[in-house]
Coordinates of C-alpha atoms in Angstrom, one line a residue:
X1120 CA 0.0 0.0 0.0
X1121 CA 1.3 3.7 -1.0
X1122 CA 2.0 5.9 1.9
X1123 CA 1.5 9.5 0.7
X1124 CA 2.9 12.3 2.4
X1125 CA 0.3 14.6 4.0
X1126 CA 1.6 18.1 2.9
X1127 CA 3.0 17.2 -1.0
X1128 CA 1.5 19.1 -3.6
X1129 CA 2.4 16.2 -6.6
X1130 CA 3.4 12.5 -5.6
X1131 CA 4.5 10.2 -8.4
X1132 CA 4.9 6.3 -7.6
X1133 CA 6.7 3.9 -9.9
X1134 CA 6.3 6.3 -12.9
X1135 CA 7.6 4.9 -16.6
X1136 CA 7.1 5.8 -19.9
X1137 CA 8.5 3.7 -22.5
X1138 CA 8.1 4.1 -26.2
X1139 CA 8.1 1.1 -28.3
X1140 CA 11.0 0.6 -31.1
X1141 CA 9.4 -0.4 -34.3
X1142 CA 10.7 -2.3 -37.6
X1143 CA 10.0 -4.0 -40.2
X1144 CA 7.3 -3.5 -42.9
X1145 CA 4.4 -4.9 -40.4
X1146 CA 5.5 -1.9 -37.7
X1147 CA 6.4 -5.0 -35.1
X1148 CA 7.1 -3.6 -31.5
X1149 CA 11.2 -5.3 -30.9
X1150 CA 12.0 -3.2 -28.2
X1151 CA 11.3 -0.3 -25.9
X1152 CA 13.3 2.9 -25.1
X1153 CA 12.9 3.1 -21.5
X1154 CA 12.7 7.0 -20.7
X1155 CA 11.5 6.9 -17.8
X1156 CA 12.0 3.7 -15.5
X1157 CA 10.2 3.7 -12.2
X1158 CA 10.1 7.4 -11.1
X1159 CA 9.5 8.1 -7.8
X1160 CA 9.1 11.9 -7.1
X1161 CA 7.9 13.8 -4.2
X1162 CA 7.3 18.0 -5.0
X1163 CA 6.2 19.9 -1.8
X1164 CA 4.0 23.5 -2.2
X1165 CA 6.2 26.3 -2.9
X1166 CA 9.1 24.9 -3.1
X1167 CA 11.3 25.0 -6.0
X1168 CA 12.8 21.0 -7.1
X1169 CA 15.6 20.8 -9.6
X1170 CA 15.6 17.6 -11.7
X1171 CA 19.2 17.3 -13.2
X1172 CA 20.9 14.9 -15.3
X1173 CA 22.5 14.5 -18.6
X1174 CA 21.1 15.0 -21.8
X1175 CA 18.7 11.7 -22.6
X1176 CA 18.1 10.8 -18.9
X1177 CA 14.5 11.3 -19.3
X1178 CA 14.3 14.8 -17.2
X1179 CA 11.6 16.3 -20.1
X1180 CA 9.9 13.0 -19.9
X1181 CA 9.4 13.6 -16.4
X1182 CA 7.4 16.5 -16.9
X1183 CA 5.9 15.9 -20.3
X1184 CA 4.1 12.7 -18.6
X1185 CA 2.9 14.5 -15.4
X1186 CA 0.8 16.8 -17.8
X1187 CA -0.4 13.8 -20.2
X1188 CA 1.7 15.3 -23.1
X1189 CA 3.0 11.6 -23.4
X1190 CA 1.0 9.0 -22.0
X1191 CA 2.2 7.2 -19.2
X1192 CA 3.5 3.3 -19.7
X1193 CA 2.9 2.6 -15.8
X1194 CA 2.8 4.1 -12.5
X1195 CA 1.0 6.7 -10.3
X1196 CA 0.5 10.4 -10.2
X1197 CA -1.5 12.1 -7.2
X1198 CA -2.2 15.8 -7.1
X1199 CA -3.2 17.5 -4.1
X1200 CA -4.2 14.0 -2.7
X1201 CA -6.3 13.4 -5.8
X1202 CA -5.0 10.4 -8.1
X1203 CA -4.9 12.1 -11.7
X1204 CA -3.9 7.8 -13.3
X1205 CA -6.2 6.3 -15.4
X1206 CA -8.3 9.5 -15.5
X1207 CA -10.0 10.2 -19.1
X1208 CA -8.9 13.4 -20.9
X1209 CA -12.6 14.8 -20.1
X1210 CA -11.8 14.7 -16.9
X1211 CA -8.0 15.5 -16.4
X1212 CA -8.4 18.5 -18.1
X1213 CA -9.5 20.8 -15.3
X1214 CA -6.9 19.7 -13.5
X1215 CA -4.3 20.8 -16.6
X1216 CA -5.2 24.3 -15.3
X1217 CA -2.9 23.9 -12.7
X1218 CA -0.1 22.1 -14.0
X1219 CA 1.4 24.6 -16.9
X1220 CA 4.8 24.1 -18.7
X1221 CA 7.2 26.3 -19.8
X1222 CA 9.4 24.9 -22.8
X1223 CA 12.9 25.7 -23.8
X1224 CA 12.5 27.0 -27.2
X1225 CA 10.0 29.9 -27.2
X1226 CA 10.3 30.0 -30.7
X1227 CA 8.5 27.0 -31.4
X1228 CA 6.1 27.1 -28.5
X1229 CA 4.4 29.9 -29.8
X1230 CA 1.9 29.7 -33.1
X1231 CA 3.4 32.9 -35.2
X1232 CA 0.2 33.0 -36.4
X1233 CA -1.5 34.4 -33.7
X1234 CA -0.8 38.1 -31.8
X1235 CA 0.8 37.6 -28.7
X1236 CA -2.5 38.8 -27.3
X1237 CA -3.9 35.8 -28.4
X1238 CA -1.3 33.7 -27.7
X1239 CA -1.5 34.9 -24.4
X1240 CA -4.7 33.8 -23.8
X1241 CA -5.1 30.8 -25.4
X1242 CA -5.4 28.6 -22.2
X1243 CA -7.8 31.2 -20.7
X1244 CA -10.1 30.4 -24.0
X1245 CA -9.6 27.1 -22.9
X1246 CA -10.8 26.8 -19.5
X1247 CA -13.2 29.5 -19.8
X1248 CA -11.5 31.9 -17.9
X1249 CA -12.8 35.7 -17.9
X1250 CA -16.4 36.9 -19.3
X1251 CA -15.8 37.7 -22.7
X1252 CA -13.0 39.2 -25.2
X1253 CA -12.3 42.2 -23.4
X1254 CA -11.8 41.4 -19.9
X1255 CA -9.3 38.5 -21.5
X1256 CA -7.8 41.0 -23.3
X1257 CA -7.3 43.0 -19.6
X1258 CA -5.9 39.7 -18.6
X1259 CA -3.4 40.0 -21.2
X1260 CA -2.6 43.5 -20.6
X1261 CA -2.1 42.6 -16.8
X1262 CA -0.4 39.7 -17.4
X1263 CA 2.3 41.6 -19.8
X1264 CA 3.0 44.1 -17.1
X1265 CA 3.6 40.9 -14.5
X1266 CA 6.7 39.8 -16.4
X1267 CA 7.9 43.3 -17.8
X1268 CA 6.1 43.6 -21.0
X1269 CA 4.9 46.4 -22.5
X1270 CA 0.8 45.8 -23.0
X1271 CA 0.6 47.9 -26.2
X1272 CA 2.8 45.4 -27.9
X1273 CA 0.1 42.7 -27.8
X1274 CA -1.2 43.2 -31.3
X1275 CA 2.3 42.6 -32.5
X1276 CA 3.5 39.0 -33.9
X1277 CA 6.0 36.6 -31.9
X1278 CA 8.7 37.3 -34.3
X1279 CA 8.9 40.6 -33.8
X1280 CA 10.2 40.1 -30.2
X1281 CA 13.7 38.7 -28.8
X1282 CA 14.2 35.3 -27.2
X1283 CA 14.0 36.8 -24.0
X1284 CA 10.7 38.1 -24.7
X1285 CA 9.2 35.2 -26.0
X1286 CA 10.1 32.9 -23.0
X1287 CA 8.4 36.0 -21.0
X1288 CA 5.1 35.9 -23.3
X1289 CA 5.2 31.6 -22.4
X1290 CA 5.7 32.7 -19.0
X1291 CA 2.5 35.2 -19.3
X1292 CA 0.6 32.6 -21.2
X1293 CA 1.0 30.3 -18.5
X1294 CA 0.3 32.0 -15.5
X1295 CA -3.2 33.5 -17.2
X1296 CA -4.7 30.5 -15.9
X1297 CA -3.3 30.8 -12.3
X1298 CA -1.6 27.2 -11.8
X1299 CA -0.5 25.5 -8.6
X1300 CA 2.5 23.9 -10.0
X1301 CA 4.7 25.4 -12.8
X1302 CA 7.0 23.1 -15.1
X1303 CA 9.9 25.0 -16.0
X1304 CA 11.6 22.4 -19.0
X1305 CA 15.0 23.8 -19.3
X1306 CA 13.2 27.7 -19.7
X1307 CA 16.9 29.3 -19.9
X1308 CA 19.1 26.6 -21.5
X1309 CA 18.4 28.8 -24.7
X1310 CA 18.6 32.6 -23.9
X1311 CA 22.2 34.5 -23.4
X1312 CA 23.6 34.3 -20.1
X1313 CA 22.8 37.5 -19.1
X1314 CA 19.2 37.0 -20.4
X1315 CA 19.2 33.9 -18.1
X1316 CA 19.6 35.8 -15.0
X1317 CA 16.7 38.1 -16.0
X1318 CA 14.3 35.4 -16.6
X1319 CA 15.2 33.5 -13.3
X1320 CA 15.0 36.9 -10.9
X1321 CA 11.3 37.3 -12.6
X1322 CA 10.5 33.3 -12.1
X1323 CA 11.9 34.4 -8.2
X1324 CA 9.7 37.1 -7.6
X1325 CA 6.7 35.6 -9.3
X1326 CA 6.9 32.6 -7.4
X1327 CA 7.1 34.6 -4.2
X1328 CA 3.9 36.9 -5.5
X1329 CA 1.8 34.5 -6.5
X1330 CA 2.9 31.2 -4.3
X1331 CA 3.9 29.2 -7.4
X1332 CA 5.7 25.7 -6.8
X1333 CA 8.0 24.7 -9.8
X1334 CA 9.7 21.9 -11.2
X1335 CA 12.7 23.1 -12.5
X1336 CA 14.1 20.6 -15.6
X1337 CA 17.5 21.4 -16.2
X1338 CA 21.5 20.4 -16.7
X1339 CA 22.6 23.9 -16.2
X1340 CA 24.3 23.3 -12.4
X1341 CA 25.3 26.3 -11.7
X1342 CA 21.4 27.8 -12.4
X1343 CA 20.8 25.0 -9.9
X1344 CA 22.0 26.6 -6.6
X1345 CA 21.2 29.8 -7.2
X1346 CA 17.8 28.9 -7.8
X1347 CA 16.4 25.6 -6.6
X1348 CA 15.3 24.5 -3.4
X1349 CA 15.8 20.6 -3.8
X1350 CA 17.1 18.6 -6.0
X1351 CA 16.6 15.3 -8.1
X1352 CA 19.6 13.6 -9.6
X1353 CA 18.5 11.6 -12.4
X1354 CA 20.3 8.9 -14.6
X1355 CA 19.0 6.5 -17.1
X1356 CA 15.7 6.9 -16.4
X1357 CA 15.7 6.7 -12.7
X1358 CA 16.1 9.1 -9.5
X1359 CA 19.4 8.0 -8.0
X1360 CA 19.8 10.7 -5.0
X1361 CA 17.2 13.7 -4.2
X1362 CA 18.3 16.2 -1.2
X1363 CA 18.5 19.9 -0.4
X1364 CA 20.5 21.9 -2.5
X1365 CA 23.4 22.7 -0.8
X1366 CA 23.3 19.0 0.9
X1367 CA 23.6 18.2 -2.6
X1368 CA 26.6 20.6 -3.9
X1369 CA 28.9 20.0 -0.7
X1370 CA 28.0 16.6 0.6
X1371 CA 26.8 14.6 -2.2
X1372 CA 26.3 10.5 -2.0
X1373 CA 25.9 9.3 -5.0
X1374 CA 29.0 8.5 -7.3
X1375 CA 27.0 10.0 -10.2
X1376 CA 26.0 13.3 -8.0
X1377 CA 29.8 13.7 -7.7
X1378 CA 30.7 12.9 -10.9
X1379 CA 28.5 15.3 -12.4
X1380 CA 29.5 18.3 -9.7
X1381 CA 32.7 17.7 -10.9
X1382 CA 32.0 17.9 -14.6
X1383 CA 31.0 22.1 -13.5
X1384 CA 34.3 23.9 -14.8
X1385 CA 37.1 25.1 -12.2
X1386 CA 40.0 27.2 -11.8
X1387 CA 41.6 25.1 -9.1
X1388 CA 44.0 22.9 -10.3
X1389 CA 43.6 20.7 -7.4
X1390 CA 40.0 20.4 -7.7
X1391 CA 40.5 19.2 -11.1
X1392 CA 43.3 16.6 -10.0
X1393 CA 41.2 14.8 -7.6
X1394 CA 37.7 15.2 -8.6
X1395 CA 35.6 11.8 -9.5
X1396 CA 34.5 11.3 -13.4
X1397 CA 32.3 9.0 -15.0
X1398 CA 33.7 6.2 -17.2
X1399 CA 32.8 6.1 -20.8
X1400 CA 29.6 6.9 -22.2
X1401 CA 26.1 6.9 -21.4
X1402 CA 24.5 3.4 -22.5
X1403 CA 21.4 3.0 -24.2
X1404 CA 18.2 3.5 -22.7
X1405 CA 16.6 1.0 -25.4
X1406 CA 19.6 -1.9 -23.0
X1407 CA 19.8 -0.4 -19.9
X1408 CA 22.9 -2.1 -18.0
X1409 CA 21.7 -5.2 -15.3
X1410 CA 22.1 -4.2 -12.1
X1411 CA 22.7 -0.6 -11.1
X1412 CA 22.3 1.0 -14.5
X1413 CA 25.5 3.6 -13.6
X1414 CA 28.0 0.4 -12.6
X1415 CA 29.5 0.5 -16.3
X1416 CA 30.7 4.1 -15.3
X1417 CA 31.5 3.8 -11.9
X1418 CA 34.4 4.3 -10.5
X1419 CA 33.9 3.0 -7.0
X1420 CA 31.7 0.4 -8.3
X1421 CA 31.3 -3.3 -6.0
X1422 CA 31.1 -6.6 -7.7
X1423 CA 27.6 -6.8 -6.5
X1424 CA 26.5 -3.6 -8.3
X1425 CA 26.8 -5.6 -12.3
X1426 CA 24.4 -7.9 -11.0
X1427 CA 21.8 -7.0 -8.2
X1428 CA 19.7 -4.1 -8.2
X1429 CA 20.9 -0.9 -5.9
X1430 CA 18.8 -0.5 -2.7
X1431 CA 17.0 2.8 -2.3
X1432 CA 18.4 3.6 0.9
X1433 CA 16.6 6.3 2.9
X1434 CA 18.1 9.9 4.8
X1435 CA 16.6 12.3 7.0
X1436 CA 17.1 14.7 4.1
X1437 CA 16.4 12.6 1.1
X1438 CA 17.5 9.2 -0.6
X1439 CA 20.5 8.1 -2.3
X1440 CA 20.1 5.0 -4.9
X1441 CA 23.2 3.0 -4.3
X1442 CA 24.7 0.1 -2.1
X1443 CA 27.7 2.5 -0.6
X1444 CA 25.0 4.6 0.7
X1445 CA 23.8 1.8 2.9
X1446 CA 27.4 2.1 4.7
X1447 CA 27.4 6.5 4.3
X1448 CA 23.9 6.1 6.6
X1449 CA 25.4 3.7 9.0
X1450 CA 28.4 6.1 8.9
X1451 CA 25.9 9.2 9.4
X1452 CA 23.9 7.5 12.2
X1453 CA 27.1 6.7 14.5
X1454 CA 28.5 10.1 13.9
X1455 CA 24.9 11.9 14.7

C-alpha cells in the first residue's frame, strides 16, 4: 500500500514511460526505449525541485508525462491528494489548469500566427477563464505588465520580439490560468547568459507573488543553486539521490551526483586533479545495463552492483540510490 505524504503538492509512484521501437514493414514492436523507469518523485508547495541529469536521462519525460503530453506506460500520479492515473482526458483537463509548462525553445512554442495577445490567452479560452473578449484581453494586458512587458505590444507577432521576450510571453501565457504547479523544462538553456539571469530573478519574484511551486528541468548546475530549493539527480531513467541543494553541492552520495558536480568547470588545479569522473559513455536506454544502471561508469563500483539491483536507501534529508549509501547512513547514524 502507497503511503502519501500529508503536505506534498504532486506525488509520483513507480512512474515509466516507455516508447516502443518499431521495424520492419508490419511496424512489429522489438524493443522499448525506456525513458522513464520507475520514477519516484515527491514536489512539496512552494518549493522550488531541480531535476538534473545529462542530456537523454528522461528529465523532459518527467514533466511531459505529469501533464499527459505523453502517455504514461505505468505508475502513479496524485495531485493534491487526488490520483490524476487512469483519468480520461474529459476529466484530467480541469486539473491541466494547474499544471502549466514552460518549454525551452519559445520559438516554437508559440503559433506565429496568432498576436501575442492571443497567444496569451489561449489557455484562458480554454478553461473558460474571464467573461468575454475584453476582460481577456485585460488579462493580457495585466499579465504583460507581470513579467515586464509592454501591454501595447500585444497586437504585434511573436517574431517581432527577442528570445527573451518570447520565454516572458510563455511565461504570461502560463500563468493567465493561475496554476499551482509550474514546469519550468530547461526555460533558460536557450537565452544569453545574461538574459538567463533576468528570466530566473522574474521566475523568483513571481513565485514569491503569486505562491507558485516549480519543477525546474534542467543540466545547467550552476542555475541550480542559485535557484532551486531541492534537487533530483537523475540517470538513465531513474532518480538516484534527491536532497537539499546545498546538501547536494557540498555533501553529495551518490558516485554519479559527484561525478556530475565535478563535470562544472574550475579554476583550481587541485580540484581538477582529484575530482571523481564518469567512465565512458552513457548506455542506451533501449539496454539499460543489469544491475545498477550507472555500474559501467562507476568508479567505485562493488562486484555486487553488475548484478543485483541498488537499494533505495533512505536519509533524513532525502534518498540516495546506491549500495555505498547503505554504509554512508550507518556512517551518518554513529557520527549523529
Amino acid at each position: 500500500m502507497t503511503v502519501l505524504s500529508a503536505d506534498a503538492l504532486v506525488e509520483v509512484r513507480g512512474l515509466r514511460t516507455w516508447f516502443p521501437i518499431r521495424a520492419g514493414v508490419l511496424q512489429r514492436v522489438r524493443g522499448f526505449v525506456r525513458a522513464v523507469d520507475g520514477v519516484d518523485l515527491t514536489i512539496f508547495p512552494g518549493e522550488t525541485l531541480a531535476l538534473v541529469g545529462e542530456s537523454g536521462c528522461g528529465k523532459t519525460t518527467v514533466g511531459r508525462s505529469l501533464l499527459r503530453l505523453v502517455e504514461p506506460t505505468a505508475g502513479n500520479v496524485w495531485f493534491q491528494g487526488v490520483e490524476l492515473t487512469g483519468l480520461s482526458r474529459e476529466a484530467f483537463h480541469p486539473y491541466r489548469r494547474h499544471m502549466q509548462i514552460v518549454m525551452q525553445d519559445p520559438g516554437s512554442a508559440l503559433d506565429p500566427r496568432l498576436t501575442v495577445r492571443d497567444c496569451i490567452a489561449e489557455g484562458m479560452d480554454a478553461f473558460g477563464i474571464g467573461a468575454d473578449h475584453a476582460e481577456r484581453t485585460e488579462r493580457v494586458a495585466a499579465m504583460m505588465r507581470k513579467v515586464s512587458l509592454d501591454p501595447d505590444t500585444m497586437w504585434r507577432y511573436p517574431h517581432e520580439f527577442s528570445g527573451g521576450q518570447r520565454q516572458r510571453i510563455c511565461i504570461a501565457r502560463a500563468l493567465a490560468v493561475d496554476p499551482t504547479l509550474l514546469i519550468c523544462d530547461e526555460a533558460t538553456s536557450a537565452l544569453d547568459v545574461s538574459i538567463q539571469a533576468q528570466i530566473l530573478n522574474l521566475l523568483s519574484d513571481l513565485q514569491a507573488d503569486r505562491d507558485l511551486t516549480y519543477l525546474f528541468i534542467t543540466h545547467d548546475l550552476g542555475t541550480v543553486r542559485y535557484f532551486a530549493t531541492r534537487v533530483a539527480v537523475m540517470y538513465l531513467g531513474r532518480i538516484v539521490e534527491t536532497g537539499p541543494t546545498e546538501r547536494i553541492f557540498t555533501a553529495p552520495r551518490h558516485p554519479y551526483t559527484k561525478a556530475l558536480l565535478a563535470s562544472i568547470p574550475s579554476l583550481d588545479p587541485d580540484r581538477r586533479s582529484t575530482r571523481p569522473v564518469a567512465l565512458g559513455d552513457v548506455p542506451s536506454p533501449e539496454r539499460p545495463p543489469p544491475g545498477c544502471h550507472y555500474h559501467p561508469r562507476c568508479s567505485v563500483r562493488r562486484e555486487s552492483c553488475s548484478r543485483d539491483e541498488p537499494p533505495v536507501v533512505a536519509f533524513a534529508d532525502g534518498m540516495s540510490r546506491c549500495v555505498l549509501a547503505l554504509e554512508q547512513r550507518e556512517a551518518e547514524i554513529h557520527a549523529g
